[in-house]
XYZ file of C-alpha atoms in Angstrom:
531
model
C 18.378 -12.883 29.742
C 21.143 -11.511 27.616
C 20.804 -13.236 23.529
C 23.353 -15.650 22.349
C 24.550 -14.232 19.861
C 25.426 -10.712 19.292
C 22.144 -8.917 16.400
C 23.270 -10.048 12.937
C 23.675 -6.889 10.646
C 24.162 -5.889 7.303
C 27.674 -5.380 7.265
C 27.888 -8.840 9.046
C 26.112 -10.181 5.152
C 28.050 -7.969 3.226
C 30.972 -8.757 4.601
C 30.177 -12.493 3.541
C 28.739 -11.904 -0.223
C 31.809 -8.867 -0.975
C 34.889 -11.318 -2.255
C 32.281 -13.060 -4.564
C 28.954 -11.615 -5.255
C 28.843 -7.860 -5.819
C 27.828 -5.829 -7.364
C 25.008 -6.061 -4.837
C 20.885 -5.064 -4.482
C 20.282 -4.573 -1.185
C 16.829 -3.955 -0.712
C 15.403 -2.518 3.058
C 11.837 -1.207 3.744
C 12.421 2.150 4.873
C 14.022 4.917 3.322
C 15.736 6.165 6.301
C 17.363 3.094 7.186
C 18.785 2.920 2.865
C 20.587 5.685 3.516
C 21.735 5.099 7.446
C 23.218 1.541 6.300
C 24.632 3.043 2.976
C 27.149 5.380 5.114
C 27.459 2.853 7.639
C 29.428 0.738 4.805
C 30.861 3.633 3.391
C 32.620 4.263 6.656
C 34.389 0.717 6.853
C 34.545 0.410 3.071
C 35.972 1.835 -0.324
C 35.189 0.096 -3.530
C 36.608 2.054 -5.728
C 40.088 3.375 -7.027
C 41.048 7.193 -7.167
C 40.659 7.159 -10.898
C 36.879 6.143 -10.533
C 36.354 8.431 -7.869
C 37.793 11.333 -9.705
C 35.239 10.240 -12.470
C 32.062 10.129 -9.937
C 33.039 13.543 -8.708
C 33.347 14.595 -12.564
C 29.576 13.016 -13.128
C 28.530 15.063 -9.775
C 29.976 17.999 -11.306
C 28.196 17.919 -14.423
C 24.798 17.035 -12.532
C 24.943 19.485 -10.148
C 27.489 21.995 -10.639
C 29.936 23.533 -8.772
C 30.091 21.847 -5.509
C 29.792 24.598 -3.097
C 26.249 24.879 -5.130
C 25.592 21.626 -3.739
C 22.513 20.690 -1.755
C 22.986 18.858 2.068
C 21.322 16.112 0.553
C 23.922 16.147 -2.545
C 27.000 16.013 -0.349
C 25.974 13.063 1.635
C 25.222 11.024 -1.371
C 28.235 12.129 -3.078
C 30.201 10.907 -0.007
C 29.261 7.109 -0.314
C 28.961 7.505 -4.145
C 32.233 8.182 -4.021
C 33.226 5.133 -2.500
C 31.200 2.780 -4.537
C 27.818 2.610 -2.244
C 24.673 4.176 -3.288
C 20.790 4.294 -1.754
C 17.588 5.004 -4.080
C 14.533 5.655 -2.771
C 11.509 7.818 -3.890
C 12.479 10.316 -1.085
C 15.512 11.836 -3.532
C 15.160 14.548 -5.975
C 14.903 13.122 -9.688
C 18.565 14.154 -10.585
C 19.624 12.404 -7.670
C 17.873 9.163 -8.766
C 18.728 9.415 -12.149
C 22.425 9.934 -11.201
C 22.756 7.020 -9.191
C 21.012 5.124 -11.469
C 23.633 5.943 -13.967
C 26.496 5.270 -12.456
C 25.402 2.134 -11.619
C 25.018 1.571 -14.782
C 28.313 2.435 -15.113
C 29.787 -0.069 -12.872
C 30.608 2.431 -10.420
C 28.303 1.231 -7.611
C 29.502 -2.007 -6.171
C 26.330 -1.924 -3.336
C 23.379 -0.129 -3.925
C 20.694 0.191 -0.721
C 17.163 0.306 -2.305
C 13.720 0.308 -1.577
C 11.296 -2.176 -3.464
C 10.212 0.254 -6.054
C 13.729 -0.081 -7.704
C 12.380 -3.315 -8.389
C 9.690 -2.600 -11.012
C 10.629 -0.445 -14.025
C 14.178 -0.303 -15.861
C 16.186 -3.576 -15.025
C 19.307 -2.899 -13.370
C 20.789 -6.552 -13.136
C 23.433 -7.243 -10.136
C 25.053 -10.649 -8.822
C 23.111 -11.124 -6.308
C 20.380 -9.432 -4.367
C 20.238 -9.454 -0.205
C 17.238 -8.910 1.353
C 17.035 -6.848 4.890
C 14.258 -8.678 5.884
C 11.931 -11.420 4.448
C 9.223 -9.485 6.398
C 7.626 -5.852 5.309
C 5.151 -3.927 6.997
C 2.334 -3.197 4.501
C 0.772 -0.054 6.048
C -1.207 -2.225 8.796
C 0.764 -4.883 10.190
C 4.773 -6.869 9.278
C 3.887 -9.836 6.786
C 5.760 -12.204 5.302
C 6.841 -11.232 1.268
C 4.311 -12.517 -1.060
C 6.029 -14.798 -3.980
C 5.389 -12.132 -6.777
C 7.104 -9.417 -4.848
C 9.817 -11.906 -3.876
C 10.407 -12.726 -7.351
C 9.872 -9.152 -8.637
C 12.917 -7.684 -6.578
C 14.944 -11.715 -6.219
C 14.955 -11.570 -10.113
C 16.963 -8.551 -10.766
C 19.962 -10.923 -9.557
C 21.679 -12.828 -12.596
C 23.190 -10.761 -15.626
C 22.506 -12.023 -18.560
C 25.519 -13.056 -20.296
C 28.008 -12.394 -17.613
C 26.608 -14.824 -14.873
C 25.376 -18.288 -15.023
C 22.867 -18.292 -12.320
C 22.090 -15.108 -9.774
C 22.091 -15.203 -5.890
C 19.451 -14.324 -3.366
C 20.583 -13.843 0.203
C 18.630 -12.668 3.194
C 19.928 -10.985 6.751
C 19.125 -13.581 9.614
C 18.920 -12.800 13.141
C 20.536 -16.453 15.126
C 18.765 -15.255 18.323
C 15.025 -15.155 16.791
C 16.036 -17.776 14.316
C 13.791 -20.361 14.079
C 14.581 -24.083 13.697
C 11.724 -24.204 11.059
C 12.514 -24.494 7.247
C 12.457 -20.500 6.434
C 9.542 -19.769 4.249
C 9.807 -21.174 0.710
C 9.234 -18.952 -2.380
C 7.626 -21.279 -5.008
C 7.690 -19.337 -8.694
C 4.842 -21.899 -9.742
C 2.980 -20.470 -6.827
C 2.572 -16.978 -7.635
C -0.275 -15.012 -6.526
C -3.129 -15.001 -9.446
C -3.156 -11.013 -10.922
C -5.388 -9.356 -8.951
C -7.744 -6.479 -10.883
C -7.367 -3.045 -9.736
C -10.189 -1.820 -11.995
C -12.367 1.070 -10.056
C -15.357 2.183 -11.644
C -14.645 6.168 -11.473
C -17.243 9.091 -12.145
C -14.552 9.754 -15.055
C -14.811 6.229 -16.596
C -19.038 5.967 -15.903
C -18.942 9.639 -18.378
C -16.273 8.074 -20.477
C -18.425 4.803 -21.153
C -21.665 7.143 -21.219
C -19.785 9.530 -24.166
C -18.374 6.446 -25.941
C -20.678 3.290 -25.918
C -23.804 2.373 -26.509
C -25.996 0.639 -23.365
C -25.324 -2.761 -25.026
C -21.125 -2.398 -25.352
C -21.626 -0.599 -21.985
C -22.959 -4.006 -20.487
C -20.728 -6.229 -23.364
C -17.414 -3.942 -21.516
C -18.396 -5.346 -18.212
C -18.523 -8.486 -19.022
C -15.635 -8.855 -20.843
C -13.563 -6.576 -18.550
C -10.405 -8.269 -16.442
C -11.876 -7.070 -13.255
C -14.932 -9.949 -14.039
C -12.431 -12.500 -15.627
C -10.275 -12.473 -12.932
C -13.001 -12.727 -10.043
C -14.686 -15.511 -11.705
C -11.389 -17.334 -12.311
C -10.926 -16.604 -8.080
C -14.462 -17.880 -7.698
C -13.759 -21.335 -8.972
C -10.430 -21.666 -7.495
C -11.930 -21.111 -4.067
C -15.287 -23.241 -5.374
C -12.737 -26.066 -6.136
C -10.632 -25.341 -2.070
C -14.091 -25.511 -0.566
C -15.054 -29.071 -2.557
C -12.036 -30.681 -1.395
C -11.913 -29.194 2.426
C -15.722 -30.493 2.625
C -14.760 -34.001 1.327
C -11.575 -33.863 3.842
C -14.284 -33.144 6.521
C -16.683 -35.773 5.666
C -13.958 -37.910 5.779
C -12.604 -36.582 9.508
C -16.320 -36.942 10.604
C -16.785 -40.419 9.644
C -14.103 -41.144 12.621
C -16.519 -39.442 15.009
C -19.284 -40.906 17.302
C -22.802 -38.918 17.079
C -22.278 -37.191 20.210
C -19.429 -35.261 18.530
C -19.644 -31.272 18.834
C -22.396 -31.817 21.797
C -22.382 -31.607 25.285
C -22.228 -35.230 26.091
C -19.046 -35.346 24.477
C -16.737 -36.024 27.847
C -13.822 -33.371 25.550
C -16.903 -30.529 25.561
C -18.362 -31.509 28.618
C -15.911 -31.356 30.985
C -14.264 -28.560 30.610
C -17.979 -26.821 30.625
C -18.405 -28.186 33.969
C -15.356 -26.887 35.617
C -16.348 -23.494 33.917
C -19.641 -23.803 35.656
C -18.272 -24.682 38.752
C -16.542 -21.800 39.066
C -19.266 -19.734 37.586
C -21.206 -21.282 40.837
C -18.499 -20.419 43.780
C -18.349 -16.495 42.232
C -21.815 -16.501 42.972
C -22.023 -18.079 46.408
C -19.201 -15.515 47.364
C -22.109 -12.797 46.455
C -23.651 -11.083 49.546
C -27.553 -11.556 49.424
C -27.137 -7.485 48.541
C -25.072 -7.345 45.470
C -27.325 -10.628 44.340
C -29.786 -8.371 43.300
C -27.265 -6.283 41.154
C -27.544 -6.650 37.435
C -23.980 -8.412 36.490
C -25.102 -10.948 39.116
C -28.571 -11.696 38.231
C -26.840 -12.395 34.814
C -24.615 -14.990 36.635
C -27.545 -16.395 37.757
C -29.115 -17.024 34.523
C -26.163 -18.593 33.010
C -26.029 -20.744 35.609
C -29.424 -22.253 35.110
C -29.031 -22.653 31.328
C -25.983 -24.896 31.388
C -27.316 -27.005 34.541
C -29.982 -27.689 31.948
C -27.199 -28.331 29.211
C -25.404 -30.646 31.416
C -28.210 -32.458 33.223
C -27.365 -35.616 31.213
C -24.164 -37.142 31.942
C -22.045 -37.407 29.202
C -21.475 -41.050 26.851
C -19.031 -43.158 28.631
C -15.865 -43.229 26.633
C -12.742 -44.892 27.335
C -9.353 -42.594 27.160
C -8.076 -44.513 23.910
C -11.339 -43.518 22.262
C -11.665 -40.017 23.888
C -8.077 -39.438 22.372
C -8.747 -40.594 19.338
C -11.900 -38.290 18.812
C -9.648 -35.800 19.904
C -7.827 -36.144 17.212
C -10.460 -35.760 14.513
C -12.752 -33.530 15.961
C -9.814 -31.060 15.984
C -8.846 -31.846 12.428
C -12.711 -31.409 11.451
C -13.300 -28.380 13.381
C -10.132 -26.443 11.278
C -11.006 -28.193 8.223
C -14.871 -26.570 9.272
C -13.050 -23.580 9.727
C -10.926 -22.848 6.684
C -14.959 -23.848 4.861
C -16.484 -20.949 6.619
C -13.363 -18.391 5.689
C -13.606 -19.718 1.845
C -17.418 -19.129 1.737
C -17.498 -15.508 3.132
C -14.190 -15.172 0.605
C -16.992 -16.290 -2.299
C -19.508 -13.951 -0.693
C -17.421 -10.789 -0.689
C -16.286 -11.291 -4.692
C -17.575 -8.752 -6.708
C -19.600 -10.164 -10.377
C -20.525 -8.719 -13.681
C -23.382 -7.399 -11.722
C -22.100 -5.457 -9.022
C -20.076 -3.378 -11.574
C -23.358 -2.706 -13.591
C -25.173 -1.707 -10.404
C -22.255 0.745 -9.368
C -22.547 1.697 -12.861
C -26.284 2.334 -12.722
C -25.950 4.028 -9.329
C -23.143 6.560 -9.995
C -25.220 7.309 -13.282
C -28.067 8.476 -11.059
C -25.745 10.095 -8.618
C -24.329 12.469 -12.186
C -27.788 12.851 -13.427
C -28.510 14.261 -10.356
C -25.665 16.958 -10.193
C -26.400 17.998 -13.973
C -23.319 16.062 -15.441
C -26.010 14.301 -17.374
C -29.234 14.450 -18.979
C -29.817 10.268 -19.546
C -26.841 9.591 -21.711
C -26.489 12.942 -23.218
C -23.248 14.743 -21.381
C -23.982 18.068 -19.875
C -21.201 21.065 -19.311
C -20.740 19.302 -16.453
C -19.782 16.258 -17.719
C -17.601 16.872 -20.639
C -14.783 18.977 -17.895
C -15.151 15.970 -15.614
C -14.631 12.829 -18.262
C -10.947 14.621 -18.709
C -10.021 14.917 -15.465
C -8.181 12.003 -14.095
C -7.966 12.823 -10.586
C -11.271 13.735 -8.001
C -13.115 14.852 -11.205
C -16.371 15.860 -9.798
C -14.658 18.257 -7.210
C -12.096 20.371 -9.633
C -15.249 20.632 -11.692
C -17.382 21.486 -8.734
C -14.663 24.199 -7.910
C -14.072 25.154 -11.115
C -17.868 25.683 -12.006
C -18.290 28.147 -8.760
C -16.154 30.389 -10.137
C -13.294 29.905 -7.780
C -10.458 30.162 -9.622
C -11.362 33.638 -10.574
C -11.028 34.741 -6.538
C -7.623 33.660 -6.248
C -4.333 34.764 -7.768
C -2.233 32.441 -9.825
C 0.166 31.615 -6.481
C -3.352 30.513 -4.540
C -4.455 28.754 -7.653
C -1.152 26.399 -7.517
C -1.576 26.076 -3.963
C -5.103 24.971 -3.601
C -4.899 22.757 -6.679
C -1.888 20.909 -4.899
C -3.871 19.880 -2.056
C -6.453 17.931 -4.089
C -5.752 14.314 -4.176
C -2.885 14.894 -1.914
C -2.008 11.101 0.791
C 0.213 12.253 3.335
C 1.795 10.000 5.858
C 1.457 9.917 9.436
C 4.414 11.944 10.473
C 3.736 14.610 7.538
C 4.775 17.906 9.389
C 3.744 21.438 7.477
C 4.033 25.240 8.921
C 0.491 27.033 8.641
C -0.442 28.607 5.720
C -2.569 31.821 6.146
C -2.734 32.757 2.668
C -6.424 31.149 1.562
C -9.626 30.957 2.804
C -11.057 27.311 2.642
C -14.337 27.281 4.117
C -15.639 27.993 0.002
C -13.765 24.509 -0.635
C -14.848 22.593 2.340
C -18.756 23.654 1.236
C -18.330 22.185 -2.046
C -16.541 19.052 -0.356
C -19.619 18.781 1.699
C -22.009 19.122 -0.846
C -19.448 16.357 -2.898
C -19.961 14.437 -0.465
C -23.559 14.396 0.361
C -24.480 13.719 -3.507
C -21.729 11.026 -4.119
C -19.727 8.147 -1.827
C -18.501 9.377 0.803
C -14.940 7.997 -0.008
C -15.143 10.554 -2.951
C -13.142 13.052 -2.116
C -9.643 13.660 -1.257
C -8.175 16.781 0.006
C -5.566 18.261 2.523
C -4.712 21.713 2.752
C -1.484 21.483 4.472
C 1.056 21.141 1.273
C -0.894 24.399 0.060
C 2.070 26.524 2.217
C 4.952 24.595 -0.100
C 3.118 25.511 -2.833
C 2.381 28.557 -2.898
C 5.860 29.527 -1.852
C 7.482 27.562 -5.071
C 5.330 29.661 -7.430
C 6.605 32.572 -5.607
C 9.763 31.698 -6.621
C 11.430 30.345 -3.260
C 14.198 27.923 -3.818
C 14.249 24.434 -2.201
C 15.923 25.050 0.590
C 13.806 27.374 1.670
C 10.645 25.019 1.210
C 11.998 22.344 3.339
C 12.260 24.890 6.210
C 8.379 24.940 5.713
C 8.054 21.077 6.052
C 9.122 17.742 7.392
C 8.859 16.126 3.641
C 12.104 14.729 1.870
C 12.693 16.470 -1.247
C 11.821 14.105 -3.473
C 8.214 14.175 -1.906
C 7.956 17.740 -1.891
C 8.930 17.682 -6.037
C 6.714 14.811 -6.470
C 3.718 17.078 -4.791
C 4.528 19.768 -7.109
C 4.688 17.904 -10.178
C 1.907 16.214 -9.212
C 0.239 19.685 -9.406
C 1.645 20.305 -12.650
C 0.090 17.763 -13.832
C -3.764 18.041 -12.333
C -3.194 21.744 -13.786
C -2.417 20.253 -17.255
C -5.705 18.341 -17.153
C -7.632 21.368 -16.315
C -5.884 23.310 -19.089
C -7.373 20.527 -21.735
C -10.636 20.117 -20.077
C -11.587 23.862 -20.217
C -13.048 25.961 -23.532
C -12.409 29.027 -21.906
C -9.153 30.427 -23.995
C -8.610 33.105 -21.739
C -8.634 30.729 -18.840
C -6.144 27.971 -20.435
C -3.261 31.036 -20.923
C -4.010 32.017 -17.202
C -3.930 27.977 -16.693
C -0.378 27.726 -18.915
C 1.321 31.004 -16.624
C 0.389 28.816 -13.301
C 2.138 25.891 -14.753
C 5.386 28.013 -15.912
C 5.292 28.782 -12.312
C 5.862 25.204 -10.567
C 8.003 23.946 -13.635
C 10.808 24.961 -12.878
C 14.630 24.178 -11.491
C 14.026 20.465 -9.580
C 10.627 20.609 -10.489
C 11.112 21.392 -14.117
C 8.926 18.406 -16.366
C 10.219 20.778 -19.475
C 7.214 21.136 -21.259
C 7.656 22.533 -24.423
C 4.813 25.762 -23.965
């Protein structure tokens, strides 16, 4: 059937807020879609004069220079910039970011389409703040917003000093719009900090080069990671007390025969099932009786005719609905008791960090990082590198650097580490050999967690090709990446290399490390480090 109402859209709640609330966040949970809706507006709307457009031009200019210099991806943000609409997401090139971000600033950007990370960082206050969705997909399924992320991106509306109160508004769709109060964001309900501590090779050679055995164990007790379970442990402790209580209470309302078979709510539905179960059967030629699925029939059959060989307690209806009641209300309550428990179960303790501790201690010892709780060669590379530690030092102690050029050096240390998303698209790159790598990743592997290591060849090819001096243009031919990724990937590299640089005593090997890193920092991917 065709919907009642034609698909509410974001022009549909800008069009609302724009006579009284902008300047506007407007955050969405897709990149694409940031910049779709930003020239959507920009093709119905102008918020700005010709004087302030001259002046965004002039800041355009000075960013990027003369505009037939200009990138694609410059011209189409200049042309809603230019009307007082921006977008922001990490898929831009720094300069782009760091433009928009100014002239908002500025007061030159009346609505700016973001994605949540614009959220955390720098505050850029606005009137109000519109959400695309209350809903975000979270890399498995859509869930509803927590409160803290709510909050986190809600509270960047209100300027202090200018408005008395800021406004949160959120797109609604009539035809899926249910009658229900819409979920309620409660700032004295925020999620508890969670820890994100991870007990790294790094931080086990760290500890091992720092503290004694005593402040080793004193660290793990004191840590967050412990606090902050233990604090979870007696909040769900405290849940489970007063669930069980609610289901003694629930239970006191039921007769003994409760939960069994001679309940007439559990038995009859069984006995329907088994009548069923018994015409199936009967429909069996003597032939396929003898077949495996049926002689399984058969013996379920004969267990519940045992089950149900006593008839079950005669109950009038008022009681039978009345048990009803309760013995649904017990059987959640029974429920939520057996999710909280396994929740208790799964909670890491001071002790499970101390055995991971003792474990990946072993797991050095036995790759000659350590001798006890001296540090080895070994060790003393891998405790300053921040990133898959044990394989650059497993690389970098078999002599591989010294088969490769400086180009293959950049490239190979750029796929180390490297996430890419599903729909990550890369040309082939014939330019290094990889079994070497994927025979220490083995041997990585076998010694340590599985889950160790993390490496990708494919943004090798992009690379490989900056160092050679290609421009940007030419390295998005090579991939499907936006270019903000593709900069991110290389200064990601930059960095790693910087790490291996300080690690290393070799001083031959840290100039050879300092010419690689002259060779990625450059132009858009230029950190300007001062060599």
């Amino acid at each position: 059937h065709s919907p009642l109402f034609k698909p509410t859209v974001h022009l549909d709640l800008i069009k609302s807020i724009e006579t009284q609330y902008l300047p506007a966040l407007y955050f969405v949970f897709s990149r694409k879609q940031c910049s779709d809706k930003a020239h959507e507006l920009a093709s119905l709307r102008n918020y700005l004069t010709p004087e302030q457009s001259a002046e965004v031009k002039e800041s355009f200019l000075e960013q990027f220079g003369p505009e037939d210099n200009w990138s694609s991806s410059t011209r189409k943000l200049f042309r809603v910039c230019r009307k007082g609409i921006a977008y922001h997401h990490a898929g831009l090139l720094p300069l782009q970011k760091s433009l928009v971000e100014e002239l908002f600033l500025r007061k030159y950007i009346s609505v700016l389409y973001c994605t949540e990370t614009f959220s955390v960082g720098i505050n850029y206050p606005v009137k109000a703040v519109c959400f695309d969705s209350l809903n975000k997909f979270d890399g498995h399924n859509f869930r509803p917003l927590a409160n803290h992320e709510f909050f986190q991106m809600s509270g960047r509306a209100g300027r202090r000093g200018i408005d008395s109160k800021g406004y949160s508004f959120a797109l609604v769709d009539l035809n899926y719009f249910d009658k229900e109060p819409p979920v309620k964001f409660d700032m004295y309900k925020l999620e508890p900090l969670a820890s994100q501590f991870r007990l790294s090779y790094n931080t086990v050679l760290n500890l091992l080069a720092t503290l004694t055995n005593e402040q080793i164990e004193t660290f793990f007790k004191k840590s967050f990671a412990v606090y902050s379970y233990a604090t979870l442990s007696e909040k769900i402790e405290t849940q489970m007390q007063r669930l069980t209580q609610l289901a003694k209470e629930s239970q006191k309302h039921l007769c003994s025969k409760a939960g069994t078979y001679q309940c007439p709510l559990n038995y009859y539905p069984k006995q329907k099932e088994l009548e069923k179960l018994y015409k199936a059967y009967r429909k069996l030629d003597p032939r396929r009786r003898n077949k495996i699925y049926a002689r399984q029939m058969y013996r379920k059959i004969r267990k519940w005719e045992k089950i149900l060989h006593k008839p079950p307690a005669n109950c009038s209806p008022k009681q039978s609905k009345l048990c009803q009641i309760h013995y649904k209300r017990w059987n959640r309550l029974e429920d939520k008791i057996r999710d909280l428990r396994n929740q208790l179960f799964a909670l890491p303790d001071y002790h499970t960090f101390n055995d991971e501790f003792i474990r990946k201690k072993q797991q050095l010892q036995t790759m000659g990082y350590i001798d006890n709780n001296n540090i080895l060669p070994r060790g003393e590379i891998a405790r300053q590198i921040y990133v898959q530690e044990v394989l650059v030092t497993e690389i970098l102690f078999a002599g591989i650097f010294d088969q490769l050029d400086d180009d293959q050096l950049n490239a190979l240390i750029s796929c180390i580490d490297y996430e890419s998303k599903r729909n990550d698209y890369f040309h082939k790159f014939d330019k290094l050999d990889f079994s070497p790598i994927y025979e220490i990743i083995a041997y990585v592997q076998s010694m340590c967690d599985p889950d160790t290591v993390r490496f990708d060849p494919r943004p090798a090819i992009i690379t490989y090709f900056w160092s050679k001096g290609s421009t940007l243009n030419v390295i998005q031919e090579l991939c499907t990446l936006d270019e903000g990724d593709i900069i991110s990937v290389l200064r990601r590299t930059i960095d790693l290399l910087r790490q291996i640089r300080e690690a290393v005593t070799d001083q031959l090997l840290k100039e050879r490390l300092s010419t690689c890193i002259k060779k990625l920092d450059r132009d858009e991917a230029s950190i300007l480090e001062l060599y």
